[in-house]
Amino acid sequence: MKPEIIIDHLSKNFGKREALRNVSLHIQPGMFGLLGRNGAGKTTLMRVLATLLHKSGGSVTVCGIPIEQSKEVRKLIGYLPQDFSIYPGMTVYAAMNYLGILSELPKAARKERITALLKRVNLEDCLNLKVKALSGGMKRRLGIAQAILHDPQILIVDEPTAGLDPEERIRFRDLLCEIAENRIVILSTHIVEDIEKTCQNIAVLDKGQIIYQGALQHFIGNERGLEEAYMKQMGGHQR
Amino acid sequence: MKLFLTECRQTSKSMIYFVFIGVMLLFYFTQLSDFAGTDIAEVQNPSGYNSQNPLMKPPPDADNYGSVEAEIPEQVMPAALNQLLSEYANNEYTTYPVGFYKNVKLSQKQQEKVAAIVKDITGQRPEDLMNKQDKLPILITYESFKVKMAELDTMLGGGSNYEESRLQEYGNTPVTYEEKLAEYHNFIQVDQVTGAYARYFCDYMGIVISLFSVFVPVAFLIRDRKAGVKELLYSRKYSSAGFILARYFALVTMLLLPVLLLSLLPLTQLALYGSKHHITVDLWAFAKYILAWLLPTLMTTTAVAFVLTTLTDTPIAIAVQLFWSYTDILSGSSYIYGGHYGTQLAIRHNTLGNLQAMLDGLPALILNRSLYVLFSLLLVGVTIVLYELKRRGKLDVYGYFHQILRNRKSPIKADTMG
């Protein structure tokens, strides 16, 4: 099954308000950046892809499976929500184990993958630490580990670096790039630098509509960087 | 199964669960105390025959074997009339029209009708009888009295203290030696000692479960919202039905477990007593009564918690369940010795005797318990549907009202688009 997402004329309304309007995207393996100011509709799009919101119109297929087949789609998707948190009184291992059970992973696979993933995100020494004792960065890394616990073909991360210090942000971006080697990683953020450093392909969302999609380099064109290109595209509006 | 065990473990680590166990123990030791042990001690060191102690075999020459309700017109008419005079004076009539407590207040015109009924029975107005309560004149036959009481009951909306089936509560007759001996034989042979104690135990535990068990599932479910893990859980692969059923049965099991463990205390005492005196004791009686009487109550309170907490993400189920349980216990207060079951959520049997009343009401009891089990499973089914709708983003009652409140406070900031 080829990892790809095809979004065709997707729309999502909240009452009379259009949160997404005629969004069409074709996302292929690698890091894909979704850029837009706060309120542009990024989280809505992420939540539709994660089967947490039903669409109002259009179609979405994930690896050839229509999004309406939510159970099948959930097998393929790992999701790190914007405000990731887990029961604070649980230990790191217990939290991962619980989410592993909910992903229907067998016991042996759970044990093996939890150990390997916590090592990969540098939390191998925190197995018995309670979640509430983790720092913001550690919690975000735990979030990534839980999102890829069931080895999904697609990883959706929503504003993952907000609130992290610069060092932790760089480490987090490197981790995402590593993960994206053999799957789709959709990075939704309003932080231009995160996209510039990690993504080959991007889409820019504004007021629920796609105003650009394609290669990052093409978007930058002759400008000095993504930030400048983005500001120009948005008409100099404040992000 | 793995999820079920994990949820059981999660429940066992919650503070509210231990508070529930604490309340249960407090209720047991303050209300029931050492109920089996006291009876055993009295049998082993008797200071005479006590008709209240079922372990004591009645001797043929005892002074008193207790008493039972009986429809004796000479007792019923003055006692019922006294009750009526008291309720008339306060204009507060206690009724249980559909099994639930209701305080009826009559209009002046209706009060006049009550006064007319009293005058038909006694020849005097209620106001003239207030100081003659020891010697009320009764001018009509018992049959006519019953007709008047039925008329009064209809005016009060039914289920009053004057309902024909309840008139016998105003009279009582002494128990004979033969009747007491037959009761003792039932206690030894049918109940096999522990059956009677199990019913008494379940009477008290039913109140605890009905009133307090709802706090545990509500706290358990609401922590998903508080911990902000709902989206994380929704996006996993598991089925909604499997998830809700695992959580539901884990909570029911964990809430029933301390009751089962506590029942081992009287069971052990009675089993040792039986073995010492060569009396056969039913070792499974407590488990049987707990499963048949208490489990449906617990399944219902837990299901109410599940459906309302899943729908609203608020603790509203606690208020709903407390109101229901309170009115249920009030309505059951007229039948605390068993035999009347109707729609009662917490089954009452606040006596070690009265086995026959339970046997007489067995079909109604079975129907009551079966309907509560079916009702709770129906609520769990509704919960599964609600949860699936929430997972797909098609239902968010809490978010809807939260958004309305936010819009009222700050219309500019309100935005869900992300």
XYZ file of C-alpha atoms in Angstrom:
657
model
C 0.000 0.000 0.000
C 1.552 3.256 -1.160
C 1.620 5.982 1.499
C -0.322 8.867 -0.025
C -3.147 11.186 0.842
C -5.475 12.571 -1.796
C -7.734 15.420 -0.748
C -10.233 16.585 -3.333
C -12.393 19.707 -2.906
C -12.635 19.186 0.831
C -14.846 21.539 2.763
C -15.745 21.761 6.419
C -18.338 24.063 7.923
C -19.007 24.913 11.549
C -22.556 26.131 11.352
C -22.511 28.980 8.840
C -18.743 29.455 9.037
C -16.556 27.800 6.415
C -13.435 26.476 8.134
C -12.169 24.733 4.973
C -13.181 25.621 1.429
C -12.429 23.491 -1.645
C -9.135 22.179 -0.292
C -7.351 19.860 -2.731
C -3.972 18.298 -1.926
C -1.882 15.346 -2.986
C 0.580 14.368 -0.278
C 3.360 11.850 -0.900
C 6.025 10.263 1.374
C 8.408 12.637 3.143
C 7.959 15.739 5.258
C 5.009 17.836 4.210
C 4.577 21.257 5.764
C 1.250 22.947 6.289
C 1.752 26.617 6.914
C -0.776 29.224 7.895
C -1.589 31.812 10.481
C -3.636 31.012 13.570
C -7.225 30.359 12.567
C -6.339 29.512 8.938
C -7.924 26.043 9.253
C -4.788 23.927 9.797
C -6.038 22.172 12.924
C -9.409 21.546 11.286
C -7.668 19.909 8.325
C -5.455 17.834 10.644
C -8.472 16.709 12.640
C -10.372 15.703 9.509
C -7.337 13.621 8.407
C -7.116 12.054 11.879
C -10.829 11.036 11.573
C -11.742 13.279 14.513
C -13.991 15.541 12.464
C -16.377 14.602 9.699
C -16.090 16.587 6.513
C -18.907 18.660 5.062
C -18.022 18.031 1.420
C -15.424 16.698 -1.014
C -13.432 13.506 -0.621
C -10.352 12.309 1.224
C -8.541 9.014 0.687
C -5.686 7.791 2.845
C -3.520 5.158 1.116
C -6.504 4.496 -1.154
C -8.991 4.114 1.716
C -11.854 6.637 1.933
C -11.719 8.625 5.189
C -15.254 7.450 6.013
C -13.784 4.013 6.786
C -12.442 5.462 9.995
C -11.374 2.207 11.641
C -9.206 1.264 8.662
C -7.805 4.779 8.374
C -6.917 4.899 12.080
C -4.635 1.893 11.582
C -2.624 3.947 9.114
C -2.442 7.198 11.016
C -0.467 8.366 14.016
C -1.607 11.625 15.557
C 0.094 14.095 17.843
C -2.512 16.687 18.799
C -1.700 20.334 19.355
C -1.958 20.103 23.137
C -0.619 16.628 23.734
C -1.210 15.309 27.203
C -1.804 11.984 28.887
C -2.992 10.970 32.362
C -0.486 12.775 34.598
C -0.477 10.084 37.294
C 0.593 7.321 34.884
C 4.195 6.351 34.402
C 5.714 6.821 30.953
C 5.741 3.065 30.330
C 2.168 2.564 31.583
C 0.922 5.407 29.368
C 2.623 3.922 26.299
C 1.364 0.465 27.204
C -2.217 1.723 27.579
C -2.131 3.469 24.197
C -0.513 0.333 22.720
C -3.439 -1.742 23.965
C -5.838 0.732 22.376
C -3.884 0.325 19.138
C -4.469 -3.425 19.486
C -0.776 -4.297 19.527
C 0.049 -7.769 20.889
C 1.856 -7.898 24.232
C 5.253 -8.900 22.872
C 5.179 -6.276 20.117
C 4.125 -3.648 22.628
C 6.984 -4.384 24.956
C 9.531 -4.442 22.160
C 8.309 -1.280 20.438
C 7.826 0.756 23.600
C 11.405 0.066 24.696
C 12.800 0.824 21.241
C 10.745 3.990 20.745
C 11.498 5.449 24.152
C 15.172 4.885 23.396
C 14.751 6.598 20.036
C 13.217 9.686 21.624
C 15.777 9.690 24.467
C 13.326 8.759 27.175
C 14.717 5.318 27.976
C 15.668 6.462 31.480
C 12.173 7.772 32.177
C 10.220 4.490 31.976
C 9.031 4.652 35.557
C 8.749 8.413 35.761
C 5.245 9.829 36.057
C 4.075 11.852 33.054
C 3.490 14.901 35.240
C 7.215 14.901 36.101
C 8.284 15.323 32.430
C 9.391 18.669 31.018
C 7.566 20.227 28.042
C 10.130 18.907 25.567
C 10.171 15.432 27.053
C 6.386 15.334 26.965
C 6.421 16.307 23.273
C 8.937 13.523 22.557
C 6.696 11.101 24.404
C 3.904 12.387 22.163
C 5.878 11.461 19.058
C 6.699 8.027 20.490
C 3.034 7.275 21.170
C 2.032 8.523 17.715
C 4.312 6.050 15.925
C 3.805 3.209 18.411
C 1.689 1.195 15.979
C 4.108 1.978 13.111
C 1.678 4.094 11.060
C 2.361 5.031 7.453
C 1.236 8.573 8.091
C 2.135 10.797 11.015
C 0.178 13.985 11.668
C 1.760 16.485 14.034
C -0.064 19.672 14.923
C 2.035 22.639 16.153
C 4.556 20.307 17.798
C 7.277 22.812 18.627
C 5.219 25.610 20.124
C 6.602 26.494 23.546
C 9.841 24.526 23.188
C 13.246 26.135 23.717
C 15.475 26.473 20.584
C 17.662 23.449 21.417
C 14.672 21.209 22.040
C 13.050 22.462 18.823
C 16.071 21.494 16.742
C 16.181 18.054 18.354
C 12.477 17.636 17.716
C 12.777 18.647 14.046
C 15.620 16.167 13.533
C 13.472 13.451 15.049
C 10.614 14.225 12.667
C 12.950 14.122 9.656
C 14.261 10.755 10.789
C 10.732 9.401 11.095
C 9.762 10.762 7.668
C 12.297 8.559 5.875
C 9.753 5.893 5.014
C 6.397 7.513 5.682
C 4.380 10.708 5.288
C 4.835 13.242 8.061
C 2.468 16.189 7.956
C 3.774 19.052 10.002
C 1.227 21.737 10.683
C 2.605 24.934 12.163
C 2.593 28.704 12.044
C 6.350 28.722 12.776
C 7.964 29.321 9.372
C 11.423 28.183 10.457
C 10.222 24.692 11.371
C 8.893 24.174 7.854
C 11.922 25.718 6.159
C 14.336 23.413 7.979
C 12.444 20.168 7.463
C 9.993 20.061 4.539
C 10.467 19.475 0.821
C 6.843 20.124 -0.048
C 4.430 22.567 1.504
C 0.940 23.959 1.348
C -0.081 27.384 2.583
C -3.525 27.728 4.024
C -5.346 31.003 4.529
C -8.944 31.544 5.586
C -9.701 27.897 4.902
C -8.305 27.913 1.363
C -5.061 26.608 -0.131
C -3.184 29.549 -1.574
C -0.071 27.603 -2.506
C 0.982 23.977 -2.819
C 4.170 22.583 -4.237
C 7.911 22.492 -3.628
C 9.326 24.633 -0.856
C 12.110 25.960 -3.099
C 9.623 27.012 -5.734
C 7.621 28.926 -3.106
C 10.741 30.716 -1.894
C 11.762 31.555 -5.475
C 14.050 34.579 -5.488
C 13.224 35.679 -1.946
C 15.819 35.431 0.843
C 14.006 32.724 2.700
C 10.646 31.160 3.430
C 9.692 33.799 5.940
C 10.091 36.591 3.412
C 8.303 34.622 0.701
C 5.521 33.809 3.099
C 5.139 37.441 4.205
C 5.010 38.514 0.590
C 2.451 35.888 -0.259
C 0.267 36.889 2.676
C 0.431 40.483 1.566
C 2.635 41.612 4.405
C 0.010 40.741 6.972
C 1.122 39.915 10.464
C 1.391 36.205 11.028
C -9.553 -8.800 28.111
C -6.258 -6.932 28.307
C -8.083 -3.616 28.166
C -10.537 -4.796 30.819
C -7.685 -5.686 33.191
C -5.897 -2.409 32.486
C -9.064 -0.441 33.259
C -9.511 -2.471 36.469
C -5.961 -1.509 37.456
C -6.634 2.134 36.614
C -9.764 2.117 38.789
C -7.895 0.553 41.691
C -5.429 3.448 41.635
C -8.005 6.224 41.800
C -8.561 8.169 45.008
C -12.346 8.284 44.574
C -12.449 4.473 44.510
C -10.860 4.322 47.947
C -13.241 6.990 49.199
C -16.125 4.796 48.012
C -14.671 1.788 49.852
C -14.237 3.978 52.956
C -17.894 5.081 52.826
C -18.981 1.486 52.369
C -16.943 0.302 55.382
C -18.196 3.205 57.470
C -21.790 2.358 56.566
C -21.226 -1.334 57.324
C -19.618 -0.844 60.711
C -21.952 1.926 61.896
C -25.228 0.450 60.591
C -24.735 -3.309 60.521
C -21.873 -3.545 62.974
C -21.138 -7.147 63.969
C -24.651 -8.301 63.082
C -23.854 -11.989 62.646
C -21.304 -12.076 65.456
C -23.744 -10.546 67.955
C -26.400 -13.158 67.176
C -23.827 -15.952 67.451
C -22.577 -14.627 70.801
C -26.152 -14.427 72.114
C -26.849 -18.059 71.147
C -23.679 -19.203 72.819
C -24.388 -17.262 76.040
C -28.201 -16.962 76.171
C -29.965 -14.899 78.814
C -33.393 -16.000 77.635
C -35.209 -16.400 74.330
C -34.930 -13.481 71.855
C -37.437 -13.751 69.014
C -35.340 -11.287 66.963
C -32.382 -13.706 66.860
C -33.003 -16.220 64.061
C -30.241 -18.526 65.301
C -32.237 -19.257 68.481
C -34.583 -22.213 68.260
C -37.923 -21.100 69.781
C -38.745 -22.943 73.035
C -42.393 -24.042 73.495
C -42.807 -22.007 76.681
C -41.513 -18.544 75.654
C -43.494 -15.431 76.645
C -43.161 -13.694 73.313
C -42.453 -14.852 69.749
C -42.801 -11.376 68.173
C -45.653 -10.061 66.045
C -46.662 -9.686 62.400
C -48.869 -7.264 60.453
C -52.495 -8.350 60.233
C -55.721 -6.865 58.916
C -57.646 -6.707 62.196
C -60.492 -4.160 61.790
C -60.505 -3.163 65.488
C -56.823 -2.176 65.171
C -56.777 -0.948 61.602
C -59.659 1.547 61.757
C -58.539 3.665 64.744
C -54.868 3.570 63.711
C -55.596 4.578 60.092
C -57.943 7.292 61.324
C -55.272 8.659 63.656
C -52.836 8.788 60.750
C -55.450 10.603 58.669
C -56.138 13.175 61.404
C -52.427 13.907 61.654
C -52.009 14.318 57.882
C -55.227 16.389 57.661
C -54.031 18.746 60.408
C -50.757 19.416 58.553
C -52.311 19.178 55.086
C -49.377 16.953 54.105
C -50.297 13.542 52.757
C -47.535 11.044 52.032
C -48.090 9.049 48.841
C -46.082 6.799 46.503
C -48.129 7.018 43.289
C -45.633 5.297 40.935
C -43.281 3.922 43.524
C -41.719 7.334 44.212
C -42.340 9.532 47.234
C -44.751 12.426 46.797
C -46.024 14.891 49.374
C -49.606 15.819 48.459
C -51.100 19.153 49.553
C -54.861 19.439 49.119
C -56.942 22.481 48.225
C -59.410 23.859 50.756
C -62.263 22.227 48.883
C -60.502 18.859 48.928
C -59.689 19.255 52.621
C -63.418 19.735 53.180
C -64.040 16.442 51.397
C -61.541 14.729 53.722
C -63.330 16.279 56.692
C -66.608 14.919 55.297
C -65.105 11.419 55.051
C -63.959 11.646 58.678
C -67.447 12.820 59.672
C -69.034 9.895 57.777
C -66.845 7.500 59.754
C -67.004 9.110 63.200
C -69.964 11.485 63.127
C -67.653 14.389 64.020
C -65.405 16.848 62.206
C -61.620 16.237 62.398
C -61.135 19.391 64.494
C -63.420 17.937 67.182
C -61.474 14.680 67.280
C -57.994 16.059 67.801
C -58.081 15.464 71.571
C -59.890 12.155 71.422
C -57.283 10.136 69.610
C -57.335 7.335 72.185
C -61.089 6.814 71.889
C -62.185 7.581 68.335
C -65.862 6.821 67.718
C -66.300 4.576 64.677
C -69.861 4.352 63.443
C -69.499 2.293 60.275
C -68.575 -1.295 59.369
C -65.097 -2.276 58.227
C -66.374 -2.840 54.689
C -67.782 0.717 54.561
C -64.559 2.006 56.132
C -62.562 0.403 53.292
C -64.826 2.088 50.725
C -64.190 5.478 52.383
C -60.449 4.847 52.451
C -60.487 3.899 48.748
C -62.323 7.155 48.006
C -59.691 9.070 49.968
C -56.834 7.229 48.244
C -58.259 8.135 44.822
C -58.518 11.800 45.869
C -54.848 11.688 46.913
C -53.783 10.255 43.541
C -53.195 6.657 44.711
C -50.341 5.082 46.628
C -51.405 6.740 49.887
C -51.363 5.342 53.418
C -55.047 4.456 52.913
C -54.619 2.173 49.891
C -56.495 -1.091 50.489
C -53.362 -3.250 50.227
C -51.651 -1.189 52.938
C -54.381 -1.180 55.553
C -53.003 -4.308 57.188
C -49.927 -2.297 58.183
C -52.078 -0.659 60.854
C -52.694 -3.942 62.657
C -50.559 -6.667 64.095
C -51.007 -10.019 65.727
C -48.694 -12.055 67.953
C -46.731 -14.869 66.346
C -47.560 -18.305 67.737
C -45.022 -20.922 68.773
C -45.926 -23.088 65.772
C -45.444 -20.189 63.366
C -42.115 -19.242 64.933
C -40.943 -22.851 64.815
C -41.888 -23.080 61.133
C -39.946 -19.849 60.531
C -36.921 -21.303 62.323
C -37.089 -24.463 60.174
C -37.234 -22.286 57.045
C -34.212 -20.393 58.330
C -32.252 -23.612 58.849
C -33.467 -25.590 55.825
C -34.420 -23.099 53.102
C -32.121 -20.187 53.957
C -29.428 -22.449 55.345
C -28.622 -19.703 57.864
C -26.597 -17.456 55.553
C -29.492 -16.663 53.182
C -31.245 -14.530 55.819
C -28.033 -12.702 56.722
C -27.193 -12.183 53.048
C -30.551 -10.464 52.446
C -30.004 -8.201 55.455
C -26.446 -7.424 54.285
C -27.675 -6.650 50.757
C -30.382 -4.356 52.124
C -27.717 -2.023 53.544
C -25.208 -2.453 50.743
C -27.948 -1.722 48.202
C -28.357 1.732 49.759
C -24.594 2.363 49.622
C -24.380 1.283 45.981
C -27.486 3.176 44.956
C -26.312 6.431 46.542
C -22.536 6.438 46.274
C -21.267 4.128 43.525
C -22.030 6.718 40.790
C -19.161 8.941 41.954
C -16.510 6.421 40.848
C -17.464 6.011 37.146
C -18.190 9.722 36.776
C -14.750 10.655 38.152
C -13.141 7.925 36.033
C -14.743 9.117 32.782
C -14.427 12.817 33.363
C -10.665 12.555 33.814
C -10.381 11.989 30.015
C -11.527 15.574 29.502
C -9.562 16.911 32.442
C -6.347 15.217 31.314
C -6.953 16.366 27.724
C -6.577 12.871 26.286
C -9.861 12.543 24.451
C -8.450 13.181 20.956
C -5.553 10.880 21.666
C -7.929 8.074 22.618
C -10.348 8.775 19.773
C -7.609 8.453 17.143
C -6.600 4.917 18.192
C -7.606 1.801 16.328
C -9.830 0.055 18.939
C -13.607 -0.187 18.460
C -15.902 2.072 20.469
C -17.997 -0.908 21.595
C -14.958 -2.818 22.871
C -13.637 0.242 24.669
C -16.902 1.190 26.405
C -17.735 -2.408 27.338
C -14.237 -2.991 28.777
C -14.461 0.192 30.846
C -18.043 -0.461 31.944
C -17.493 -4.017 33.103
C -14.153 -3.103 34.693
C -15.877 -0.463 36.829
C -18.803 -2.744 37.700
C -16.352 -5.497 38.699
C -14.176 -3.188 40.772
C -17.186 -1.684 42.552
C -18.654 -5.091 43.319
C -15.356 -6.552 44.501
C -15.187 -4.755 47.903
C -18.812 -5.743 48.611
C -17.975 -9.389 47.898
C -14.861 -9.193 50.060
C -16.752 -7.521 52.914
C -19.385 -10.261 52.842
C -16.636 -12.744 53.740
C -16.683 -11.310 57.264
C -20.219 -12.432 58.278
C -19.915 -15.490 56.028
C -16.821 -16.720 57.883
C -18.477 -16.165 61.273
C -21.611 -18.035 60.206
C -19.669 -20.836 58.524
C -17.661 -21.398 61.716
C -20.885 -21.328 63.765
C -22.491 -23.860 61.402
C -19.517 -26.175 61.519
C -19.392 -26.025 65.350
C -23.103 -26.777 65.729
C -23.379 -29.215 62.811
C -25.748 -26.962 60.880
C -25.498 -26.880 57.092
C -24.600 -23.403 55.925
C -24.956 -22.170 52.335
C -21.465 -20.866 51.601
C -22.621 -19.240 48.345
C -25.632 -17.377 49.749
C -23.868 -14.012 50.025
C -22.427 -14.296 46.515
C -25.821 -15.314 45.119
C -27.702 -12.437 46.751
C -24.994 -9.929 45.873
C -25.102 -10.967 42.221
C -28.893 -11.214 41.996
C -29.883 -8.208 44.146
C -26.980 -5.784 44.084
C -25.452 -6.306 40.640
C -28.505 -4.967 38.734
C -28.507 -1.862 40.972
C -24.798 -1.333 40.408
C -25.085 -1.968 36.660
C -27.814 0.675 36.496
C -26.010 3.386 38.484
C -22.823 2.775 36.485
C -24.735 2.875 33.194
C -26.405 6.160 34.191
C -22.932 7.543 34.897
C -21.648 6.288 31.538
C -24.419 7.628 29.359
C -24.681 11.066 30.991
C -20.935 11.625 31.388
C -20.229 10.517 27.819
C -22.977 12.795 26.537
C -22.103 15.909 28.542
C -18.515 15.472 29.862
C -19.856 16.900 33.124
C -20.674 15.324 36.520
C -24.419 15.789 35.969
C -24.929 12.025 36.407
C -24.144 12.435 40.115
C -27.035 14.864 40.621
C -29.400 12.702 38.559
C -28.449 9.497 40.363
C -28.576 11.076 43.830
C -32.064 12.410 43.129
C -33.220 9.048 41.788
C -31.694 7.086 44.672
C -33.047 9.476 47.278
C -36.612 9.269 45.989
C -36.239 5.515 45.510
C -35.120 5.004 49.098
C -37.897 7.260 50.382
C -40.489 5.391 48.361
C -39.107 2.076 49.596
C -39.271 3.179 53.218
C -42.789 1.769 53.500
C -41.593 -1.648 52.388
C -38.278 -1.987 54.171
C -39.050 -5.509 55.337
C -39.299 -6.840 51.798
C -42.037 -8.406 49.744
C -42.940 -5.325 47.651
C -40.604 -4.702 44.730
C -42.300 -2.683 41.958
C -39.781 -0.274 40.413
C -37.422 -0.163 43.398
C -33.793 0.346 42.410
C -32.388 -0.615 45.819
C -34.119 -3.762 47.004
C -35.111 -3.533 50.673
C -35.225 -6.404 53.179
C -34.334 -4.852 56.519
C -34.983 -7.934 58.607
C -33.482 -11.345 59.158
C -36.951 -12.886 58.945
C -39.767 -12.465 56.430
C -38.432 -15.089 54.004
C -42.007 -15.933 53.025
C -42.625 -12.330 51.887
C -39.671 -12.593 49.530
C -40.832 -15.976 48.217
C -44.356 -14.579 47.679
C -42.957 -11.604 45.784
C -40.347 -13.606 43.873
C -41.885 -13.190 40.378
C -42.043 -9.391 40.896
C -38.490 -9.416 42.254
C -37.163 -11.375 39.266
C -38.988 -9.045 36.884
C -37.628 -5.973 38.686
C -34.014 -7.168 38.614
C -34.218 -8.395 35.002
C -35.650 -5.090 33.809
C -32.876 -3.128 35.522
C -30.245 -5.344 33.885
C -31.857 -4.808 30.484
C -32.211 -1.079 31.143
C -28.534 -0.764 32.075
C -27.446 -2.685 28.968
C -29.638 -0.404 26.876
C -27.940 2.637 28.411
C -24.527 1.100 27.692
C -25.617 0.568 24.075
C -26.621 4.242 23.864
C -23.236 5.169 25.375
C -21.436 3.253 22.625
C -23.389 5.136 19.945
C -22.706 8.494 21.647
C -19.007 7.695 21.990
C -18.722 6.733 18.323
C -20.447 9.987 17.325
C -18.008 11.953 19.487
C -15.061 10.096 17.980
C -16.171 11.127 14.518
C -16.641 14.723 15.611
C -20.399 14.572 15.143
C -21.308 15.226 18.769
C -19.780 17.576 21.313
C -22.356 18.771 23.820
C -19.733 20.067 26.253
C -17.885 21.919 23.483
C -21.143 23.377 22.183
C -22.142 24.890 25.530
C -18.541 25.849 26.291
C -18.437 27.721 22.983
C -21.693 29.535 23.725
C -20.316 30.658 27.090
C -17.041 31.758 25.482
C -18.908 33.692 22.820
C -20.909 35.486 25.501
C -17.804 36.382 27.459
C -15.568 37.311 24.543
C -17.078 37.273 21.050
C -13.790 38.241 19.416
C -11.697 35.393 20.798
C -14.206 32.678 19.935
C -12.745 30.636 17.119
C -12.603 26.921 16.584
C -10.887 26.842 13.232
C -7.363 26.369 14.614
